[in-house]
Amino acid sequence: MRIVIAEDEPVSRKVLRAALEKMGHQVVEACDGQHALEVIEEEKARLVIADWMMPNVDGLELVRRLRQQEQEVPENETSRYVYVILLTSRGQKQDIVDGLTAGADDYITKPFDRDELMVRIRAGERVIHLEDSLAAKNAELAQMALVDGLTGISNRRDFDDKFHKIAEQARRGGRPFSIIMIDLDRFKALNDSLGHEAGDDALRSVAGLLCGSIRSSDYVFRYGGEEFVCLLPDTDSEGARYVAERLRRTVEEGSLANPGNPPSNLLTVSVGLATYEPFSGPSPEGVLPLADQALYRAKSEGRNRVVVHQAEPAISRR
Amino acid sequence: MDGVKTAPAPVDWEEGLARAGDDVDFFKELLELFLDDVPQRMENLSASLTAGELEESAGVAHSIKGASANLSAKPIQQVAAQLEQAARQGHPAEELTALYGQLKEEIARLAEFAASL
């Protein structure tokens, strides 16, 4: 483990370093609390042994700042808990109380005993290990919450997040974006004729086909039931129409069976498309229902086709 | 080491060696490091005592105490601890000066001892 020692007194620092290196740890030295904060950041260190009495930023202040930094970590970043062992002089009971209250995890009295140091560092390693596995589990759960269980692609919840972000970027940056809604044609008939398992397989296959034919800058989600949705940042109506048509064709050419879908009896999709154009038409949020309307028109006009929502003609200027 | 009988040995050799992981060379290195570092601290101590900045004096004495404890240099550790406490409690200047003198003597004894190794 990489351990930072914050100690201004060279003899203590050297003794501590030797003891830790003998235990197989890597040691990085800092000469006071301020320096320690910088080193911890640079080295991504997880365990710090800090002397109580140091010039400038002392051990107590170091602990306070570390704990404050951990509070201020942005939501989308995982915080690294730094385990802090304070070095105090023997018999300074109030120091120990103050130190632990400020957020130190443990303390060792000076001059330290090697065996005691070793077991206390092991205790620290256990806590760090638990903390890491907990953080990994949390990240995994957060990831799972955004993935559709059946198809393995992003789910509705992830769509809501991304849509919100892209809408915000479009609004602020004055840039277009497009939404493509995709619905499997006569999916109920497929379930009725081939069974629900075949229906699930069809959803998985379509998810795979869609993911394989969008551009790397686009996103595809399972929106619900037999419906998928794509987000195309920075894409105008013309560009989006091209992508939408390719998606429709890809599914058709996938030659998956749907006996309830005449005349081809192949699995096909209907596609609705709408685009946010800055300075005209609907708000970014207003684009979603328009894509939905376009999808319904695609259905009513005979399925297996792309319908683009047509913006109302701009009011002519006098 | 039999030469000094009247005063306690400047270091508890066995304990100090154990702290240094039973590595004689490393222990000698630590002694040298201490002796290299301590004159500057003694200067600071002297200056702060003269200026009556007792908190600063106590801080320096604390550092010397901590460093000497690592070496099991018991006499230095004890005098430094006394000086730290006396400075914190604002004892009279004569007492502090006397303790400073004692500390200087103990450091000289340690230097002599280290040179004999």
mmCIF file of C-alpha atoms in Angstrom, chain A residues 7-19 22 51-53 88-90 92 95 110-114, chain B residues 18-22 26 29-30 33-34 37 41 58-59 62-71 77 84 88:
data_model
loop_
_atom_site.group_PDB
_atom_site.id
_atom_site.type_symbol
_atom_site.label_atom_id
_atom_site.label_comp_id
_atom_site.label_asym_id
_atom_site.label_seq_id
_atom_site.Cartn_x
_atom_site.Cartn_y
_atom_site.Cartn_z
ATOM 1 C CA GLU A 7 5.852 14.663 9.721
ATOM 2 C CA ASP A 8 8.102 17.697 9.995
ATOM 3 C CA GLU A 9 10.669 16.142 12.297
ATOM 4 C CA PRO A 10 13.288 14.231 10.265
ATOM 5 C CA VAL A 11 14.222 11.543 12.793
ATOM 6 C CA SER A 12 10.630 10.455 13.375
ATOM 7 C CA ARG A 13 10.028 10.552 9.633
ATOM 8 C CA LYS A 14 12.999 8.346 8.924
ATOM 9 C CA VAL A 15 12.139 5.814 11.634
ATOM 10 C CA LEU A 16 8.560 5.676 10.445
ATOM 11 C CA ARG A 17 9.612 5.299 6.843
ATOM 12 C CA ALA A 18 11.993 2.443 7.662
ATOM 13 C CA ALA A 19 9.334 0.615 9.685
ATOM 14 C CA LYS A 22 10.048 -3.117 6.143
ATOM 15 C CA ASP A 51 1.979 14.021 13.135
ATOM 16 C CA TRP A 52 -0.146 16.161 15.388
ATOM 17 C CA MET A 53 2.313 19.031 15.729
ATOM 18 C CA THR A 88 0.451 12.023 19.176
ATOM 19 C CA SER A 89 2.652 12.299 22.197
ATOM 20 C CA ARG A 90 2.007 9.908 25.007
ATOM 21 C CA GLN A 92 -2.160 13.785 25.359
ATOM 22 C CA ASP A 95 -5.454 15.556 21.543
ATOM 23 C CA LYS A 110 5.051 8.487 19.890
ATOM 24 C CA PRO A 111 7.526 6.923 20.074
ATOM 25 C CA PHE A 112 5.627 4.192 18.325
ATOM 26 C CA ASP A 113 6.063 0.484 18.690
ATOM 27 C CA ARG A 114 6.612 -1.398 15.413
ATOM 28 C CA ALA B 18 14.760 -2.398 18.695
ATOM 29 C CA ARG B 19 13.012 0.759 17.486
ATOM 30 C CA ALA B 20 15.442 0.850 14.581
ATOM 31 C CA GLY B 21 14.426 -2.697 13.690
ATOM 32 C CA ASP B 22 17.596 -4.175 15.260
ATOM 33 C CA PHE B 26 20.379 2.265 10.631
ATOM 34 C CA GLU B 29 22.264 6.798 10.851
ATOM 35 C CA LEU B 30 19.351 7.950 12.976
ATOM 36 C CA LEU B 33 20.447 12.573 11.558
ATOM 37 C CA PHE B 34 19.349 13.748 14.980
ATOM 38 C CA ASP B 37 19.250 18.443 12.810
ATOM 39 C CA ARG B 41 16.512 23.556 16.689
ATOM 40 C CA ALA B 58 7.582 24.745 23.931
ATOM 41 C CA GLY B 59 6.988 23.700 20.311
ATOM 42 C CA HIS B 62 8.338 19.156 21.865
ATOM 43 C CA SER B 63 10.020 18.334 18.557
ATOM 44 C CA ILE B 64 13.314 17.538 20.250
ATOM 45 C CA LYS B 65 11.453 15.382 22.741
ATOM 46 C CA GLY B 66 9.770 13.452 19.923
ATOM 47 C CA ALA B 67 12.953 12.972 17.942
ATOM 48 C CA SER B 68 14.967 11.807 20.943
ATOM 49 C CA ALA B 69 12.183 9.435 21.979
ATOM 50 C CA ASN B 70 12.639 7.618 18.676
ATOM 51 C CA LEU B 71 16.263 7.041 19.572
ATOM 52 C CA GLN B 77 13.886 13.238 26.110
ATOM 53 C CA GLU B 84 8.401 21.976 27.136
ATOM 54 C CA ARG B 88 4.031 26.134 28.519
#
